[in-house]
mmCIF file of C-alpha atoms in Angstrom:
data_model
loop_
_atom_site.group_PDB
_atom_site.id
_atom_site.type_symbol
_atom_site.label_atom_id
_atom_site.label_comp_id
_atom_site.label_asym_id
_atom_site.label_seq_id
_atom_site.Cartn_x
_atom_site.Cartn_y
_atom_site.Cartn_z
ATOM 1 C CA MET R 1 13.939 92.286 200.198
ATOM 2 C CA SER R 2 11.258 94.487 198.775
ATOM 3 C CA ALA R 3 10.097 97.483 200.734
ATOM 4 C CA PRO R 4 6.834 97.235 202.726
ATOM 5 C CA SER R 5 3.777 98.405 200.414
ATOM 6 C CA SER R 6 3.296 101.430 202.597
ATOM 7 C CA GLU R 7 6.886 102.814 201.732
ATOM 8 C CA ARG R 8 6.601 102.090 197.963
ATOM 9 C CA LYS R 9 5.826 104.780 195.641
ATOM 10 C CA ALA R 10 3.271 104.116 192.837
ATOM 11 C CA VAL R 11 3.625 104.773 189.117
ATOM 12 C CA LEU R 12 1.162 104.661 186.176
ATOM 13 C CA ILE R 13 2.709 103.479 182.907
ATOM 14 C CA THR R 14 0.618 103.805 179.826
ATOM 15 C CA GLY R 15 1.100 101.319 176.991
ATOM 16 C CA ALA R 16 2.833 98.917 179.431
ATOM 17 C CA SER R 17 1.830 95.474 177.861
ATOM 18 C CA ARG R 18 5.051 95.118 175.909
ATOM 19 C CA GLY R 19 8.262 96.794 174.591
ATOM 20 C CA ILE R 20 9.568 99.907 176.420
ATOM 21 C CA GLY R 21 6.393 100.017 178.704
ATOM 22 C CA ARG R 22 6.855 96.433 179.905
ATOM 23 C CA ALA R 23 10.721 96.885 180.459
ATOM 24 C CA THR R 24 9.964 100.145 182.339
ATOM 25 C CA ALA R 25 7.296 98.378 184.514
ATOM 26 C CA VAL R 26 9.538 95.595 185.605
ATOM 27 C CA LEU R 27 12.518 97.793 186.205
ATOM 28 C CA ALA R 28 10.354 100.195 188.352
ATOM 29 C CA ALA R 29 9.193 97.256 190.373
ATOM 30 C CA GLU R 30 12.708 96.114 190.952
ATOM 31 C CA ARG R 31 13.600 99.718 192.078
ATOM 32 C CA GLY R 32 10.864 99.907 194.637
ATOM 33 C CA TRP R 33 7.719 101.161 192.770
ATOM 34 C CA ASP R 34 4.264 99.597 192.687
ATOM 35 C CA VAL R 35 3.073 99.883 189.109
ATOM 36 C CA GLY R 36 -0.236 100.621 187.281
ATOM 37 C CA ILE R 37 -0.159 98.854 183.941
ATOM 38 C CA ASN R 38 -2.291 100.382 181.254
ATOM 39 C CA TYR R 39 -3.114 98.636 177.963
ATOM 40 C CA ALA R 40 -5.451 99.413 175.002
ATOM 41 C CA ARG R 41 -6.206 95.900 173.546
ATOM 42 C CA ASP R 42 -4.049 92.954 174.727
ATOM 43 C CA ALA R 43 -5.066 91.968 178.096
ATOM 44 C CA ALA R 44 -3.053 88.668 178.131
ATOM 45 C CA ALA R 45 0.161 90.697 177.384
ATOM 46 C CA ALA R 46 -0.677 93.183 180.071
ATOM 47 C CA GLU R 47 -1.090 90.313 182.528
ATOM 48 C CA LEU R 48 2.260 88.987 181.639
ATOM 49 C CA THR R 49 3.722 92.463 182.442
ATOM 50 C CA ALA R 50 1.685 92.224 185.706
ATOM 51 C CA GLN R 51 3.209 88.877 186.615
ATOM 52 C CA ALA R 52 6.656 90.035 185.983
ATOM 53 C CA VAL R 53 6.133 93.097 188.299
ATOM 54 C CA ARG R 54 4.734 90.845 191.018
ATOM 55 C CA ASP R 55 7.761 88.504 190.581
ATOM 56 C CA ALA R 56 9.950 91.450 191.275
ATOM 57 C CA GLY R 57 8.238 92.012 194.617
ATOM 58 C CA ALA R 58 5.837 94.767 193.763
ATOM 59 C CA ARG R 59 2.129 95.344 193.536
ATOM 60 C CA ALA R 60 0.585 95.436 190.022
ATOM 61 C CA CYS R 61 -2.808 96.855 188.961
ATOM 62 C CA VAL R 62 -3.913 96.088 185.309
ATOM 63 C CA VAL R 63 -6.282 98.787 183.926
ATOM 64 C CA ALA R 64 -7.541 98.972 180.193
ATOM 65 C CA GLY R 65 -8.078 102.293 178.616
ATOM 66 C CA ASP R 66 -7.643 104.366 175.570
ATOM 67 C CA VAL R 67 -5.449 107.254 176.294
ATOM 68 C CA ALA R 68 -7.233 109.514 173.775
ATOM 69 C CA ASN R 69 -10.545 108.938 175.539
ATOM 70 C CA GLU R 70 -10.878 111.437 178.486
ATOM 71 C CA ALA R 71 -13.207 109.193 180.524
ATOM 72 C CA ASP R 72 -10.960 106.280 180.046
ATOM 73 C CA VAL R 73 -8.011 108.337 181.325
ATOM 74 C CA ILE R 74 -9.852 109.519 184.406
ATOM 75 C CA ALA R 75 -10.983 106.156 185.210
ATOM 76 C CA MET R 76 -7.402 104.744 184.624
ATOM 77 C CA PHE R 77 -5.989 107.157 187.152
ATOM 78 C CA ASP R 78 -8.770 106.539 189.660
ATOM 79 C CA THR R 79 -8.322 102.792 189.483
ATOM 80 C CA VAL R 80 -4.493 102.930 190.080
ATOM 81 C CA ALA R 81 -4.758 105.530 192.994
ATOM 82 C CA ALA R 82 -7.408 103.456 194.684
ATOM 83 C CA ALA R 83 -5.400 100.182 194.116
ATOM 84 C CA PHE R 84 -2.217 101.508 195.816
ATOM 85 C CA GLY R 85 -3.675 104.263 198.110
ATOM 86 C CA ARG R 86 -1.465 106.944 196.352
ATOM 87 C CA LEU R 87 -0.067 108.001 192.963
ATOM 88 C CA ASP R 88 3.435 109.506 192.734
ATOM 89 C CA ALA R 89 4.326 109.455 188.968
ATOM 90 C CA LEU R 90 3.338 108.840 185.440
ATOM 91 C CA VAL R 91 5.268 107.365 182.397
ATOM 92 C CA ASN R 92 3.432 108.723 179.310
ATOM 93 C CA ASN R 93 4.508 105.816 177.000
ATOM 94 C CA ALA R 94 1.498 104.793 174.884
ATOM 95 C CA GLY R 95 2.027 105.659 171.266
ATOM 96 C CA ILE R 96 1.545 104.347 167.690
ATOM 97 C CA VAL R 97 3.335 104.448 164.416
ATOM 98 C CA ALA R 98 1.975 103.610 160.929
ATOM 99 C CA PRO R 99 3.334 102.104 157.692
ATOM 100 C CA SER R 100 6.194 104.147 156.100
ATOM 101 C CA MET R 101 5.270 106.465 153.336
ATOM 102 C CA PRO R 102 5.678 110.259 152.414
ATOM 103 C CA LEU R 103 3.186 112.793 153.740
ATOM 104 C CA ALA R 104 1.685 113.206 150.423
ATOM 105 C CA ASP R 105 0.358 109.704 150.457
ATOM 106 C CA MET R 106 -1.028 109.800 154.115
ATOM 107 C CA PRO R 107 -4.850 109.466 154.429
ATOM 108 C CA LEU R 108 -6.671 111.803 156.841
ATOM 109 C CA ASP R 109 -7.757 108.834 159.038
ATOM 110 C CA ARG R 110 -4.031 107.903 159.616
ATOM 111 C CA LEU R 111 -3.161 111.429 160.694
ATOM 112 C CA ARG R 112 -6.262 111.756 163.029
ATOM 113 C CA ARG R 113 -5.347 108.422 164.706
ATOM 114 C CA MET R 114 -1.596 109.339 164.975
ATOM 115 C CA PHE R 115 -2.337 112.556 166.663
ATOM 116 C CA ASP R 116 -5.156 111.443 168.594
ATOM 117 C CA THR R 117 -2.971 108.672 170.389
ATOM 118 C CA ASN R 118 0.371 110.313 170.384
ATOM 119 C CA VAL R 119 -0.527 113.841 171.078
ATOM 120 C CA LEU R 120 -4.030 114.083 172.570
ATOM 121 C CA GLY R 121 -3.491 110.998 174.511
ATOM 122 C CA ALA R 122 -0.197 112.357 175.963
ATOM 123 C CA TYR R 123 -1.718 115.660 176.898
ATOM 124 C CA LEU R 124 -4.734 114.148 178.484
ATOM 125 C CA CYS R 125 -2.660 111.765 180.713
ATOM 126 C CA ALA R 126 -0.273 114.556 181.518
ATOM 127 C CA ARG R 127 -3.230 116.876 182.446
ATOM 128 C CA GLU R 128 -4.572 114.182 184.812
ATOM 129 C CA ALA R 129 -1.238 113.617 186.433
ATOM 130 C CA ALA R 130 -0.845 117.396 186.976
ATOM 131 C CA ARG R 131 -4.248 117.599 188.588
ATOM 132 C CA ARG R 132 -3.389 114.795 191.029
ATOM 133 C CA LEU R 133 0.321 115.515 191.760
ATOM 134 C CA SER R 134 0.567 119.135 191.904
ATOM 135 C CA THR R 135 0.922 120.418 195.526
ATOM 136 C CA ASP R 136 -1.224 123.455 194.733
ATOM 137 C CA ARG R 137 -4.050 120.978 194.014
ATOM 138 C CA GLY R 138 -3.555 118.932 197.171
ATOM 139 C CA GLY R 139 -1.089 116.354 195.825
ATOM 140 C CA ARG R 140 2.290 115.515 197.254
ATOM 141 C CA GLY R 141 4.360 116.219 194.147
ATOM 142 C CA GLY R 142 5.989 113.651 191.928
ATOM 143 C CA ALA R 143 7.224 113.024 188.376
ATOM 144 C CA ILE R 144 6.065 112.788 184.833
ATOM 145 C CA VAL R 145 8.229 111.180 182.098
ATOM 146 C CA ASN R 146 7.066 111.392 178.595
ATOM 147 C CA VAL R 147 8.315 108.997 176.096
ATOM 148 C CA SER R 148 9.171 110.965 173.013
ATOM 149 C CA SER R 149 11.598 109.970 169.985
ATOM 150 C CA ILE R 150 14.596 111.377 168.303
ATOM 151 C CA ALA R 151 12.392 111.385 165.325
ATOM 152 C CA SER R 152 11.098 114.761 166.760
ATOM 153 C CA ARG R 153 14.343 116.324 165.704
ATOM 154 C CA LEU R 154 15.279 114.182 162.634
ATOM 155 C CA GLY R 155 11.858 114.483 161.017
ATOM 156 C CA SER R 156 11.625 110.985 159.598
ATOM 157 C CA PRO R 157 11.272 112.276 155.948
ATOM 158 C CA ASN R 158 9.591 109.857 153.500
ATOM 159 C CA GLU R 159 8.737 107.458 156.446
ATOM 160 C CA TYR R 160 6.874 108.866 159.440
ATOM 161 C CA VAL R 161 6.776 112.779 159.339
ATOM 162 C CA ASP R 162 3.475 112.508 161.230
ATOM 163 C CA TYR R 163 4.986 110.397 164.014
ATOM 164 C CA ALA R 164 7.906 112.791 164.195
ATOM 165 C CA GLY R 165 5.482 115.719 164.307
ATOM 166 C CA SER R 166 3.497 113.981 167.133
ATOM 167 C CA LYS R 167 6.599 113.574 169.177
ATOM 168 C CA GLY R 168 7.608 117.246 168.536
ATOM 169 C CA ALA R 169 4.273 118.013 170.277
ATOM 170 C CA VAL R 170 5.406 115.772 173.258
ATOM 171 C CA ASP R 171 8.682 117.543 173.389
ATOM 172 C CA SER R 172 6.955 120.904 173.640
ATOM 173 C CA LEU R 173 4.575 119.565 176.418
ATOM 174 C CA THR R 174 7.508 118.562 178.369
ATOM 175 C CA ILE R 175 9.335 121.905 178.268
ATOM 176 C CA GLY R 176 6.162 123.986 178.987
ATOM 177 C CA LEU R 177 4.756 121.643 181.669
ATOM 178 C CA ALA R 178 8.025 121.401 183.518
ATOM 179 C CA LYS R 179 7.921 125.170 183.869
ATOM 180 C CA GLU R 180 4.263 125.004 184.921
ATOM 181 C CA LEU R 181 4.601 122.442 187.447
ATOM 182 C CA GLY R 182 8.056 122.896 188.824
ATOM 183 C CA PRO R 183 6.856 125.379 191.446
ATOM 184 C CA HIS R 184 4.368 122.776 192.583
ATOM 185 C CA GLY R 185 6.485 119.889 193.255
ATOM 186 C CA VAL R 186 6.334 117.941 189.881
ATOM 187 C CA ARG R 187 9.282 117.348 187.744
ATOM 188 C CA VAL R 188 8.670 116.727 183.931
ATOM 189 C CA ASN R 189 11.025 115.200 181.650
ATOM 190 C CA ALA R 190 11.186 113.240 178.316
ATOM 191 C CA VAL R 191 13.145 110.284 177.172
ATOM 192 C CA ARG R 192 13.828 110.199 173.433
ATOM 193 C CA PRO R 193 14.609 106.777 172.170
ATOM 194 C CA GLY R 194 16.465 106.178 168.888
ATOM 195 C CA LEU R 195 16.393 102.775 167.046
ATOM 196 C CA ILE R 196 15.193 100.459 169.660
ATOM 197 C CA GLU R 197 14.397 96.694 169.093
ATOM 198 C CA THR R 198 10.714 96.585 169.784
ATOM 199 C CA GLU R 199 7.524 95.505 167.893
ATOM 200 C CA ILE R 200 6.626 99.015 166.790
ATOM 201 C CA HIS R 201 8.932 98.852 163.817
ATOM 202 C CA ALA R 202 6.777 95.834 162.594
ATOM 203 C CA SER R 203 3.650 97.938 163.052
ATOM 204 C CA GLY R 204 5.250 100.546 160.741
ATOM 205 C CA GLY R 205 5.888 97.768 158.130
ATOM 206 C CA GLN R 206 9.685 97.568 158.552
ATOM 207 C CA PRO R 207 10.410 94.720 161.239
ATOM 208 C CA GLY R 208 14.096 94.851 160.447
ATOM 209 C CA ARG R 209 14.407 98.537 160.520
ATOM 210 C CA ALA R 210 16.175 98.885 163.968
ATOM 211 C CA ALA R 211 18.849 96.350 163.123
ATOM 212 C CA ARG R 212 19.448 97.817 159.609
ATOM 213 C CA LEU R 213 19.692 101.426 160.617
ATOM 214 C CA GLY R 214 21.296 100.784 164.006
ATOM 215 C CA ALA R 215 24.485 99.694 162.396
ATOM 216 C CA GLN R 216 24.928 103.112 161.023
ATOM 217 C CA THR R 217 24.894 104.947 164.404
ATOM 218 C CA PRO R 218 28.068 105.926 166.123
ATOM 219 C CA LEU R 219 27.556 103.144 168.600
ATOM 220 C CA GLY R 220 27.168 100.674 165.673
ATOM 221 C CA ARG R 221 23.946 99.023 167.025
ATOM 222 C CA ALA R 222 20.331 99.369 167.737
ATOM 223 C CA GLY R 223 19.185 99.792 171.446
ATOM 224 C CA ASP R 224 16.958 97.593 173.568
ATOM 225 C CA ALA R 225 14.090 98.396 175.574
ATOM 226 C CA GLN R 226 15.803 97.803 178.867
ATOM 227 C CA GLU R 227 18.249 100.578 178.039
ATOM 228 C CA ILE R 228 15.367 102.961 177.598
ATOM 229 C CA ALA R 229 13.759 101.775 180.689
ATOM 230 C CA GLU R 230 16.988 102.569 182.637
ATOM 231 C CA ALA R 231 16.724 106.357 181.562
ATOM 232 C CA ILE R 232 12.968 106.458 182.376
ATOM 233 C CA VAL R 233 13.231 104.968 185.876
ATOM 234 C CA TRP R 234 16.313 107.242 186.642
ATOM 235 C CA LEU R 235 14.103 110.379 185.881
ATOM 236 C CA LEU R 236 11.288 109.106 187.995
ATOM 237 C CA GLY R 237 13.556 108.647 190.982
ATOM 238 C CA ASP R 238 15.106 110.838 193.672
ATOM 239 C CA THR R 239 18.488 110.768 192.023
ATOM 240 C CA ALA R 240 17.098 112.912 189.287
ATOM 241 C CA SER R 241 15.736 115.453 191.809
ATOM 242 C CA TYR R 242 17.268 118.533 190.117
ATOM 243 C CA THR R 243 16.345 117.346 186.563
ATOM 244 C CA THR R 244 13.283 118.853 184.862
ATOM 245 C CA GLY R 245 12.360 120.004 181.379
ATOM 246 C CA ALA R 246 15.059 117.762 180.037
ATOM 247 C CA LEU R 247 14.751 115.919 176.740
ATOM 248 C CA LEU R 248 17.151 112.907 177.215
ATOM 249 C CA ASP R 249 18.272 111.344 173.930
ATOM 250 C CA VAL R 250 18.951 107.644 174.179
ATOM 251 C CA GLY R 251 19.781 107.021 170.585
ATOM 252 C CA GLY R 252 23.362 105.730 170.235
ATOM 253 C CA GLY R 253 24.464 109.093 169.034
ATOM 254 C CA ARG R 254 22.134 109.188 166.128
#
């Protein structure tokens, strides 16, 4: 039996229409959270996530918004907080990748789009969460989980050094913001997925990449979105109450 809505905490998950975001939304619902579901373009996919959240016994609030647009980010937080009467956590998951190529061949518009979404978007969402959750600003405390990547330490040469660099910025955000917000009741951590079977590889022009390279990891396989969701939801919850500033690799030992 699910907890009464008055007892359930609320989390906003960006990029929650598919993949890791969707898996995290559903698992969070199963673990007692009401879920704000942000998406950028695919409303139908976001509604499928929302239905799965409701089927798990939680409330869902679907909200469109571009994480790199300040007005959209503020409206997103306002909408979710109004829907649930509270906001306790953020999962900073929205991100993009682009076709594999060396840096020397990357056009400027690709770099701008990559850093607008993966860096500016992550920072804007984290900033808004800090403003609303920090006890020194009238909040009740809470948690932020940033979705980074082990690419931030591998570099992704000849493939996605722009993506790797953008996730390096997310790692730095995590470490610095954890120190800023720790005294004010907010824990900040990052999960760094490895080779995960999601649609993001297809958007990078390599739909079979996770399966192909996953066989070379110490665990001998790619991971799945559910395995990443488990790490994220753990970091959101009270059982991770002494964990902040952590960069948690979930990459099969890669």
